[in-house]
mmCIF file of C-alpha atoms in Angstrom:
data_model
loop_
_atom_site.group_PDB
_atom_site.id
_atom_site.type_symbol
_atom_site.label_atom_id
_atom_site.label_comp_id
_atom_site.label_asym_id
_atom_site.label_seq_id
_atom_site.Cartn_x
_atom_site.Cartn_y
_atom_site.Cartn_z
ATOM 1 C CA MET A 17 115.622 83.312 128.845
ATOM 2 C CA ALA A 18 114.929 87.061 128.829
ATOM 3 C CA ASP A 19 111.369 88.295 128.807
ATOM 4 C CA PRO A 20 110.059 89.242 125.363
ATOM 5 C CA VAL A 21 110.316 92.907 124.470
ATOM 6 C CA ARG A 22 106.866 94.451 124.419
ATOM 7 C CA VAL A 23 106.502 98.231 124.417
ATOM 8 C CA ALA A 24 103.322 100.308 124.111
ATOM 9 C CA ILE A 25 103.556 103.982 123.109
ATOM 10 C CA LEU A 26 100.461 105.790 124.388
ATOM 11 C CA SER A 27 100.344 109.494 123.595
ATOM 12 C CA THR A 28 98.461 112.349 122.027
ATOM 13 C CA PRO A 29 98.490 112.126 118.214
ATOM 14 C CA ARG A 30 101.143 114.135 116.359
ATOM 15 C CA SER A 31 103.489 114.140 119.363
ATOM 16 C CA GLY A 32 106.277 112.060 117.788
ATOM 17 C CA ASN A 33 104.741 108.639 118.423
ATOM 18 C CA THR A 34 105.609 107.140 115.054
ATOM 19 C CA TRP A 35 109.213 108.360 115.160
ATOM 20 C CA LEU A 36 109.796 106.911 118.621
ATOM 21 C CA ARG A 37 108.042 103.696 117.614
ATOM 22 C CA TRP A 38 110.391 103.165 114.697
ATOM 23 C CA LEU A 39 113.452 104.083 116.774
ATOM 24 C CA LEU A 40 112.540 101.554 119.461
ATOM 25 C CA ALA A 41 111.666 98.856 116.929
ATOM 26 C CA ALA A 42 115.110 99.296 115.369
ATOM 27 C CA ALA A 43 116.874 99.376 118.742
ATOM 28 C CA TYR A 44 115.200 96.126 119.834
ATOM 29 C CA ARG A 45 115.010 94.548 116.359
ATOM 30 C CA VAL A 46 111.321 93.767 116.756
ATOM 31 C CA PRO A 47 108.263 94.467 114.576
ATOM 32 C CA ASP A 48 106.110 97.524 115.165
ATOM 33 C CA LEU A 49 102.462 98.317 114.583
ATOM 34 C CA ALA A 50 100.003 101.157 115.092
ATOM 35 C CA VAL A 51 96.310 100.668 115.848
ATOM 36 C CA HIS A 52 93.364 102.919 116.675
ATOM 37 C CA LYS A 53 91.710 100.538 119.125
ATOM 38 C CA MET A 54 92.540 97.243 120.829
ATOM 39 C CA TRP A 55 89.570 94.941 121.252
ATOM 40 C CA ASP A 56 89.711 92.050 123.702
ATOM 41 C CA SER A 57 90.182 89.583 120.854
ATOM 42 C CA ASP A 58 93.159 91.512 119.420
ATOM 43 C CA TRP A 59 95.643 90.986 122.233
ATOM 44 C CA ALA A 60 96.241 87.297 121.603
ATOM 45 C CA GLY A 61 97.096 87.972 117.961
ATOM 46 C CA LEU A 62 99.952 90.385 118.662
ATOM 47 C CA PRO A 63 103.529 89.319 117.842
ATOM 48 C CA ARG A 64 105.486 87.792 120.678
ATOM 49 C CA GLU A 65 107.724 90.882 120.623
ATOM 50 C CA CYS A 66 106.680 94.261 119.253
ATOM 51 C CA VAL A 67 106.385 97.996 119.707
ATOM 52 C CA LEU A 68 102.702 98.937 119.736
ATOM 53 C CA GLN A 69 101.392 102.468 119.154
ATOM 54 C CA LEU A 70 97.951 103.392 120.449
ATOM 55 C CA HIS A 71 96.267 106.735 121.131
ATOM 56 C CA TRP A 72 94.159 105.821 124.153
ATOM 57 C CA ASN A 73 93.545 107.034 127.677
ATOM 58 C CA ARG A 74 94.765 105.242 130.801
ATOM 59 C CA THR A 75 91.608 103.345 131.586
ATOM 60 C CA PRO A 76 91.701 100.563 134.200
ATOM 61 C CA LYS A 77 90.886 98.028 131.506
ATOM 62 C CA LEU A 78 93.732 99.091 129.196
ATOM 63 C CA ARG A 79 96.172 99.313 132.100
ATOM 64 C CA ASP A 80 95.276 95.755 133.117
ATOM 65 C CA ARG A 81 95.548 94.446 129.539
ATOM 66 C CA LEU A 82 99.022 95.957 129.154
ATOM 67 C CA ALA A 83 100.190 94.345 132.380
ATOM 68 C CA GLU A 84 98.563 91.017 131.524
ATOM 69 C CA HIS A 85 100.352 90.867 128.161
ATOM 70 C CA GLY A 86 103.707 92.103 129.368
ATOM 71 C CA PHE A 87 103.782 95.590 127.842
ATOM 72 C CA ARG A 88 105.850 98.468 129.210
ATOM 73 C CA ALA A 89 104.249 101.871 128.632
ATOM 74 C CA VAL A 90 105.906 104.934 127.100
ATOM 75 C CA THR A 91 104.314 108.344 126.536
ATOM 76 C CA VAL A 92 105.454 111.419 124.593
ATOM 77 C CA ALA A 93 104.712 115.105 125.209
ATOM 78 C CA ARG A 94 105.107 117.845 122.613
ATOM 79 C CA HIS A 95 104.455 121.573 122.708
ATOM 80 C CA PRO A 96 100.665 121.809 122.326
ATOM 81 C CA LEU A 97 100.774 124.508 119.645
ATOM 82 C CA ASP A 98 103.237 122.518 117.524
ATOM 83 C CA THR A 99 100.994 119.492 118.026
ATOM 84 C CA LEU A 100 97.891 121.380 116.917
ATOM 85 C CA VAL A 101 99.609 122.907 113.894
ATOM 86 C CA SER A 102 100.868 119.473 112.851
ATOM 87 C CA ILE A 103 97.341 118.045 112.923
ATOM 88 C CA VAL A 104 96.111 120.357 110.142
ATOM 89 C CA PRO A 105 98.162 119.059 107.174
ATOM 90 C CA PHE A 106 98.093 115.517 108.561
ATOM 91 C CA ALA A 107 94.295 115.504 108.554
ATOM 92 C CA LEU A 108 94.419 116.461 104.872
ATOM 93 C CA THR A 109 96.986 113.815 104.015
ATOM 94 C CA ASP A 110 95.887 110.886 106.137
ATOM 95 C CA GLY A 111 92.095 111.203 106.038
ATOM 96 C CA ASP A 112 91.730 108.712 108.886
ATOM 97 C CA THR A 113 92.050 110.969 111.921
ATOM 98 C CA HIS A 114 88.385 110.558 112.804
ATOM 99 C CA ASN A 115 89.459 107.198 114.265
ATOM 100 C CA TRP A 116 91.617 108.881 116.898
ATOM 101 C CA LEU A 117 89.986 107.959 120.204
ATOM 102 C CA GLN A 118 87.094 106.594 118.127
ATOM 103 C CA GLY A 119 85.941 110.152 117.446
ATOM 104 C CA THR A 120 85.775 111.344 121.062
ATOM 105 C CA GLY A 121 85.114 115.081 121.102
ATOM 106 C CA GLY A 122 84.484 115.341 117.359
ATOM 107 C CA ASP A 123 86.802 115.097 114.364
ATOM 108 C CA GLU A 124 89.147 117.161 112.186
ATOM 109 C CA SER A 125 86.757 117.960 109.333
ATOM 110 C CA GLY A 126 86.502 121.599 110.430
ATOM 111 C CA LEU A 127 90.226 122.061 109.824
ATOM 112 C CA PHE A 128 90.088 121.455 106.076
ATOM 113 C CA GLY A 129 91.317 124.635 104.442
ATOM 114 C CA ALA A 130 92.033 126.306 107.795
ATOM 115 C CA SER A 131 95.247 128.117 108.671
ATOM 116 C CA PRO A 132 96.692 128.198 112.215
ATOM 117 C CA ARG A 133 95.460 131.755 112.752
ATOM 118 C CA SER A 134 91.963 131.145 111.400
ATOM 119 C CA ARG A 135 88.879 131.076 113.606
ATOM 120 C CA ALA A 136 88.245 127.499 112.522
ATOM 121 C CA PHE A 137 91.646 126.486 113.902
ATOM 122 C CA VAL A 138 91.159 128.409 117.144
ATOM 123 C CA ARG A 139 87.716 126.846 117.651
ATOM 124 C CA TYR A 140 89.219 123.407 117.167
ATOM 125 C CA ALA A 141 92.182 124.110 119.451
ATOM 126 C CA THR A 142 89.972 125.400 122.252
ATOM 127 C CA GLY A 143 87.193 122.859 121.785
ATOM 128 C CA PRO A 144 86.367 119.385 123.078
ATOM 129 C CA ARG A 145 88.217 117.489 120.357
ATOM 130 C CA ALA A 146 91.619 119.012 121.135
ATOM 131 C CA ALA A 147 90.983 118.588 124.861
ATOM 132 C CA ALA A 148 90.244 114.888 124.327
ATOM 133 C CA LEU A 149 93.406 114.370 122.303
ATOM 134 C CA PHE A 150 95.628 116.166 124.823
ATOM 135 C CA SER A 151 94.156 114.066 127.618
ATOM 136 C CA VAL A 152 95.922 110.950 126.315
ATOM 137 C CA THR A 153 99.474 111.995 127.195
ATOM 138 C CA ALA A 154 98.167 113.704 130.324
ATOM 139 C CA ASP A 155 96.671 110.422 131.553
ATOM 140 C CA TRP A 156 99.944 108.501 131.225
ATOM 141 C CA TRP A 157 102.453 111.218 132.106
ATOM 142 C CA GLY A 158 103.888 111.012 135.627
ATOM 143 C CA GLU A 159 102.738 107.469 136.375
ATOM 144 C CA PRO A 160 105.524 105.461 138.060
ATOM 145 C CA ASP A 161 105.295 102.577 135.603
ATOM 146 C CA VAL A 162 105.370 104.823 132.491
ATOM 147 C CA THR A 163 108.483 106.116 130.713
ATOM 148 C CA ALA A 164 107.962 109.758 129.703
ATOM 149 C CA VAL A 165 109.703 111.527 126.807
ATOM 150 C CA ARG A 166 109.547 115.119 125.608
ATOM 151 C CA TYR A 167 109.561 115.401 121.830
ATOM 152 C CA GLU A 168 111.872 118.412 121.920
ATOM 153 C CA ASP A 169 114.479 116.435 123.891
ATOM 154 C CA LEU A 170 114.259 113.615 121.359
ATOM 155 C CA VAL A 171 114.885 116.078 118.530
ATOM 156 C CA ALA A 172 117.833 117.661 120.346
ATOM 157 C CA ASP A 173 119.555 114.333 121.130
ATOM 158 C CA PRO A 174 117.927 111.320 119.459
ATOM 159 C CA ALA A 175 120.572 108.791 120.449
ATOM 160 C CA GLY A 176 120.816 110.065 124.019
ATOM 161 C CA GLU A 177 117.055 110.083 124.587
ATOM 162 C CA LEU A 178 116.723 106.664 122.975
ATOM 163 C CA ALA A 179 119.363 105.342 125.382
ATOM 164 C CA LYS A 180 117.438 106.810 128.329
ATOM 165 C CA VAL A 181 114.205 105.177 127.206
ATOM 166 C CA CYS A 182 115.870 101.810 126.672
ATOM 167 C CA GLY A 183 117.488 102.169 130.088
ATOM 168 C CA ARG A 184 113.996 102.278 131.610
ATOM 169 C CA LEU A 185 112.640 99.433 129.487
ATOM 170 C CA ALA A 186 115.225 96.769 128.579
ATOM 171 C CA PRO A 187 118.777 96.646 127.185
ATOM 172 C CA PRO A 188 118.736 97.349 123.429
ATOM 173 C CA ARG A 189 119.753 94.593 121.055
ATOM 174 C CA GLU A 190 121.307 97.062 118.659
ATOM 175 C CA PRO A 191 124.523 98.155 120.380
ATOM 176 C CA ASP A 192 125.064 101.296 118.300
ATOM 177 C CA LEU A 193 122.135 103.565 119.137
ATOM 178 C CA ALA A 194 123.868 106.469 117.411
ATOM 179 C CA ALA A 195 123.673 104.476 114.176
ATOM 180 C CA VAL A 196 119.998 103.743 114.861
ATOM 181 C CA ALA A 197 119.309 107.454 115.336
ATOM 182 C CA ALA A 198 121.316 108.368 112.218
ATOM 183 C CA GLY A 199 119.341 105.855 110.165
ATOM 184 C CA HIS A 200 116.026 107.174 111.437
ATOM 185 C CA THR A 201 116.227 110.914 111.007
ATOM 186 C CA LEU A 202 113.048 112.714 110.033
ATOM 187 C CA ASP A 203 114.466 113.439 106.578
ATOM 188 C CA ARG A 204 115.209 109.750 106.044
ATOM 189 C CA LEU A 205 111.823 108.618 107.316
ATOM 190 C CA ARG A 206 109.701 111.203 105.488
ATOM 191 C CA PRO A 207 109.716 109.335 102.118
ATOM 192 C CA ARG A 208 108.990 106.063 103.911
ATOM 193 C CA ALA A 209 105.810 107.406 105.499
ATOM 194 C CA GLY A 210 103.085 107.704 102.893
ATOM 195 C CA ASN A 211 100.455 109.448 105.003
ATOM 196 C CA GLY A 212 102.027 112.759 105.995
ATOM 197 C CA HIS A 213 104.092 111.729 109.018
ATOM 198 C CA PHE A 214 107.278 113.712 109.643
ATOM 199 C CA TRP A 215 105.814 116.832 108.001
ATOM 200 C CA GLN A 216 108.104 119.497 109.517
ATOM 201 C CA GLY A 217 109.093 118.229 112.930
ATOM 202 C CA ARG A 218 110.748 121.490 114.009
ATOM 203 C CA PRO A 219 110.188 122.460 117.647
ATOM 204 C CA GLY A 220 108.823 125.986 117.855
ATOM 205 C CA HIS A 221 107.472 125.968 114.312
ATOM 206 C CA TRP A 222 104.191 127.304 115.670
ATOM 207 C CA ARG A 223 105.856 130.671 116.432
ATOM 208 C CA GLU A 224 106.062 131.285 112.665
ATOM 209 C CA LEU A 225 102.383 130.482 112.128
ATOM 210 C CA ILE A 226 100.278 131.599 115.113
ATOM 211 C CA PRO A 227 100.197 135.310 116.032
ATOM 212 C CA ALA A 228 100.219 136.376 119.668
ATOM 213 C CA ALA A 229 96.471 136.960 120.056
ATOM 214 C CA GLU A 230 95.457 133.534 118.757
ATOM 215 C CA ALA A 231 98.245 131.796 120.698
ATOM 216 C CA ALA A 232 97.133 133.432 123.951
ATOM 217 C CA GLU A 233 93.503 132.466 123.350
ATOM 218 C CA ILE A 234 94.424 128.830 122.792
ATOM 219 C CA ALA A 235 96.795 128.675 125.755
ATOM 220 C CA ALA A 236 94.113 130.066 128.051
ATOM 221 C CA ALA A 237 91.774 127.237 127.022
ATOM 222 C CA ILE A 238 94.264 124.385 127.610
ATOM 223 C CA PRO A 239 96.591 125.564 130.398
ATOM 224 C CA ASP A 240 97.371 122.051 131.638
ATOM 225 C CA ALA A 241 98.751 121.061 128.232
ATOM 226 C CA PHE A 242 101.421 123.742 128.759
ATOM 227 C CA ALA A 243 102.141 123.720 132.484
ATOM 228 C CA ARG A 244 102.195 119.953 132.994
ATOM 229 C CA TYR A 245 105.214 119.476 130.710
ATOM 230 C CA GLY A 246 106.949 122.804 131.239
ATOM 231 C CA TYR A 247 105.961 124.469 127.959
ATOM 232 C CA ALA A 248 105.561 128.223 127.597
ATOM 233 C CA CYS A 249 103.238 130.176 125.350
ATOM 234 C CA ASP A 250 105.775 132.700 124.069
ATOM 235 C CA PRO A 251 104.663 133.788 120.584
ATOM 236 C CA ASP A 252 106.703 136.041 118.348
ATOM 237 C CA PRO A 253 105.319 139.530 119.049
ATOM 238 C CA ALA A 254 106.504 140.738 115.650
ATOM 239 C CA LEU A 255 104.547 138.088 113.713
ATOM 240 C CA THR A 256 101.783 139.771 111.727
ATOM 241 C CA ALA A 257 98.710 138.074 110.298
ATOM 242 C CA ASP A 258 100.005 138.507 106.748
ATOM 243 C CA ALA A 259 103.409 137.074 107.625
ATOM 244 C CA ALA A 260 101.761 134.117 109.381
ATOM 245 C CA ASP A 261 99.655 133.429 106.302
ATOM 246 C CA GLU A 262 102.678 133.619 104.009
ATOM 247 C CA ASN A 263 104.625 131.232 106.228
ATOM 248 C CA TRP A 264 101.679 128.844 106.296
ATOM 249 C CA VAL A 265 101.335 128.807 102.516
ATOM 250 C CA ARG A 266 105.027 128.003 102.148
ATOM 251 C CA ALA A 267 104.918 125.276 104.787
ATOM 252 C CA ALA A 268 101.586 123.653 104.016
ATOM 253 C CA GLY A 269 101.246 124.371 100.307
ATOM 254 C CA PRO A 270 102.573 120.960 99.202
ATOM 255 C CA ALA A 271 100.190 119.166 101.557
ATOM 256 C CA PHE A 272 97.227 121.179 100.264
ATOM 257 C CA ARG A 273 98.250 120.588 96.658
ATOM 258 C CA ALA A 274 98.625 116.881 97.332
ATOM 259 C CA ALA A 275 95.217 116.788 99.007
ATOM 260 C CA MET A 276 93.661 118.655 96.089
ATOM 261 C CA GLN A 277 95.281 116.271 93.625
ATOM 262 C CA ARG A 278 93.972 113.294 95.571
ATOM 263 C CA SER A 279 90.527 114.844 95.512
ATOM 264 C CA LEU A 280 90.738 115.381 91.750
ATOM 265 C CA ASP A 281 92.037 111.840 91.258
ATOM 266 C CA ALA A 282 89.208 110.483 93.402
ATOM 267 C CA GLN A 283 86.667 112.452 91.370
ATOM 268 C CA ALA A 284 88.188 111.196 88.112
ATOM 269 C CA ALA A 285 88.163 107.634 89.418
ATOM 270 C CA ALA A 286 84.546 108.009 90.520
ATOM 271 C CA GLU A 287 83.565 109.384 87.095
ATOM 272 C CA ALA A 288 85.398 106.547 85.344
ATOM 273 C CA HIS A 289 83.645 104.068 87.611
ATOM 274 C CA ARG A 290 80.280 105.690 86.859
ATOM 275 C CA LYS A 291 80.889 105.497 83.113
ATOM 276 C CA ALA A 292 82.012 101.891 83.370
ATOM 277 C CA ALA A 293 78.918 101.072 85.441
ATOM 278 C CA ASP A 294 76.682 102.826 82.880
ATOM 279 C CA ALA A 295 78.337 100.897 80.037
ATOM 280 C CA ALA A 296 77.939 97.647 81.938
ATOM 281 C CA ARG A 297 74.260 98.401 82.575
ATOM 282 C CA GLN A 298 73.765 99.243 78.891
ATOM 283 C CA GLN A 299 75.411 95.999 77.851
ATOM 284 C CA ALA A 300 73.309 94.093 80.361
ATOM 285 C CA ASN A 301 70.122 95.741 79.062
ATOM 286 C CA GLU A 302 71.059 94.930 75.482
ATOM 287 C CA ALA A 303 71.818 91.349 76.464
ATOM 288 C CA ASP A 304 68.455 91.160 78.239
ATOM 289 C CA ASP A 305 66.719 92.475 75.096
ATOM 290 C CA ARG A 306 68.495 89.925 72.932
ATOM 291 C CA ALA A 307 67.602 87.182 75.359
ATOM 292 C CA ALA A 308 63.960 88.285 75.404
ATOM 293 C CA ARG A 309 63.810 88.330 71.601
ATOM 294 C CA ALA A 310 65.452 84.904 71.445
ATOM 295 C CA THR A 311 62.973 83.569 73.979
ATOM 296 C CA ALA A 312 60.045 84.971 72.005
ATOM 297 C CA GLU A 313 61.392 83.540 68.754
ATOM 298 C CA ALA A 314 61.901 80.139 70.378
ATOM 299 C CA ALA A 315 58.313 80.218 71.641
ATOM 300 C CA ARG A 316 57.073 81.159 68.149
ATOM 301 C CA LEU A 317 59.001 78.281 66.585
ATOM 302 C CA ARG A 318 57.729 75.834 69.193
ATOM 303 C CA ALA A 319 54.169 76.942 68.430
ATOM 304 C CA LYS A 320 54.788 76.515 64.683
ATOM 305 C CA VAL A 321 56.200 73.048 65.229
ATOM 306 C CA ALA A 322 53.208 72.133 67.371
ATOM 307 C CA GLU A 323 50.851 73.439 64.641
ATOM 308 C CA LEU A 324 52.613 71.400 61.962
ATOM 309 C CA GLU A 325 52.621 68.322 64.150
ATOM 310 C CA ALA A 326 48.868 68.738 64.687
ATOM 311 C CA ARG A 327 48.189 69.159 60.936
ATOM 312 C CA PHE A 328 50.192 66.091 59.977
ATOM 313 C CA ALA A 329 49.100 63.914 62.870
ATOM 314 C CA PRO A 330 46.435 62.102 60.692
ATOM 315 C CA PHE A 331 49.169 61.053 58.262
ATOM 316 C CA SER A 332 51.603 59.774 60.823
ATOM 317 C CA GLY A 333 50.817 56.056 60.138
ATOM 318 C CA LEU A 334 50.393 56.198 56.323
ATOM 319 C CA ARG A 335 52.845 55.124 53.667
ATOM 320 C CA GLY A 336 53.258 55.280 49.905
ATOM 321 C CA PHE A 337 49.922 55.028 48.039
ATOM 322 C CA GLU A 338 47.935 55.715 51.192
ATOM 323 C CA VAL A 339 49.735 59.041 51.625
ATOM 324 C CA ARG A 340 48.918 60.060 48.021
ATOM 325 C CA VAL A 341 45.253 59.166 48.469
ATOM 326 C CA ALA A 342 45.104 61.074 51.766
ATOM 327 C CA ARG A 343 46.635 64.085 50.165
ATOM 328 C CA TRP A 344 44.111 63.860 47.277
ATOM 329 C CA LEU A 345 41.161 63.638 49.682
ATOM 330 C CA ALA A 346 42.452 66.549 51.687
ATOM 331 C CA ALA A 347 42.823 68.563 48.534
ATOM 332 C CA VAL A 348 39.302 67.697 47.406
ATOM 333 C CA ARG A 349 37.873 68.737 50.752
ATOM 334 C CA GLY A 350 39.768 71.960 50.475
ATOM 335 C CA GLY A 351 38.373 72.709 47.025
ATOM 336 C CA VAL A 352 41.704 72.292 45.344
ATOM 337 C CA ARG A 353 41.754 71.095 41.712
ATOM 338 C CA VAL A 354 43.658 67.843 41.890
ATOM 339 C CA PHE A 355 43.707 67.118 38.151
ATOM 340 C CA PRO A 356 43.811 70.483 36.462
ATOM 341 C CA SER A 357 42.560 70.435 32.867
ATOM 342 C CA ARG A 358 44.951 71.208 30.134
ATOM 343 C CA GLU A 359 44.442 74.525 28.556
ATOM 344 C CA ARG A 360 43.635 74.452 24.907
ATOM 345 C CA LYS A 361 45.944 76.201 22.637
#
C-alpha cells in the first residue's frame, strides 16, 4: 500500500501558497487546510492525507514534526515587490494577517490606507515585519528535502510546473493535470476565496505601482529577497508618482471600497447591538421595578392579614350567640352605641 500523501507548503505569505495548495489538493484528490500555527497537540488531528499550508520558519522542531508525520515540504518564491504590493489590499480584506508568524516583527496595521509609493509602505517594506515574512521562504529554499517553486513559473505554465512538483513528491492521482490547471485558474478561484486571495496575480504588477526611487530604496533593504531567487529590481523609469497613484486607485479601489463597506456594516451592527442592549436593559429595569412593587405589595398584604388574624384571634373558638355577645362587648368597650335610639319624628 502506497504511503499517504502529505504535503506541507511553507512560504512567505502572498507568494502563491493558496493557489498551489488547491492545485496539489486537486491533483492528489486529498483535503487541504491552512493554519497559522501548529501546536504539538494539533499534529495527531490532521487528516490521514492532506495538503497543509503554514507560514513558518524552518526550525528544528518543525522540521522534525514534518518528518515524524510523513510530510514532504514545498516552498514558493515570488518577486518581493509583487509580494509586498499584494499584502496591502489583502490586509484590508482579510483582517487576520497579524497572525502571520504570530506577529513576529510587527503587523500590517500601518498599511491601512497606504499606497505602494507612500512612506508608510516603504517603512513597512524595509522594516522588521517584511524581513520576518521574507525569511520564511528563505529558510526552506535550497534545502535538499524541499521542493522549490517560483510563482512566475507557475503562472507561465501551471500544468507543467504542477507536473514538476508532483514528480518530486508522488505520482498524482488525477491523470489530467492540464484539466486540473484549467479548473483552477486565478479567475475561477477568485470568487471561491472570500478573503481577498487571487487579487491580481500578475507578475510584474509592481512596475505599474512603485516608482523607481521607492523601488530602489526597498531593494537596498532586502537584497537577499531578490538575489536568492534571481529577481531583478527593474522599475519602469517612466512611471511618475501621479501615474502610480492612478494605477493604484484603479487596482485597489474595489478592495478599499469593500473594506470601507465592511467597516460601515460593522459600525451599523455595533450600533444595532448597542440599541438592543439598551432596550434589553430598560426592559430588565422595568421588570425589576415591577417585581419590587409586587414584592412590596405582597409584604403589605401579608402584614394586613397578620393584623386581621391578630384582631380576630379572641373570636377564633366562638360560635353563634357567643360571637354576637363578644361583638356587643367589644362595641361597648369601644364606645359604640349598640342599640341606637329611634329618632322621634
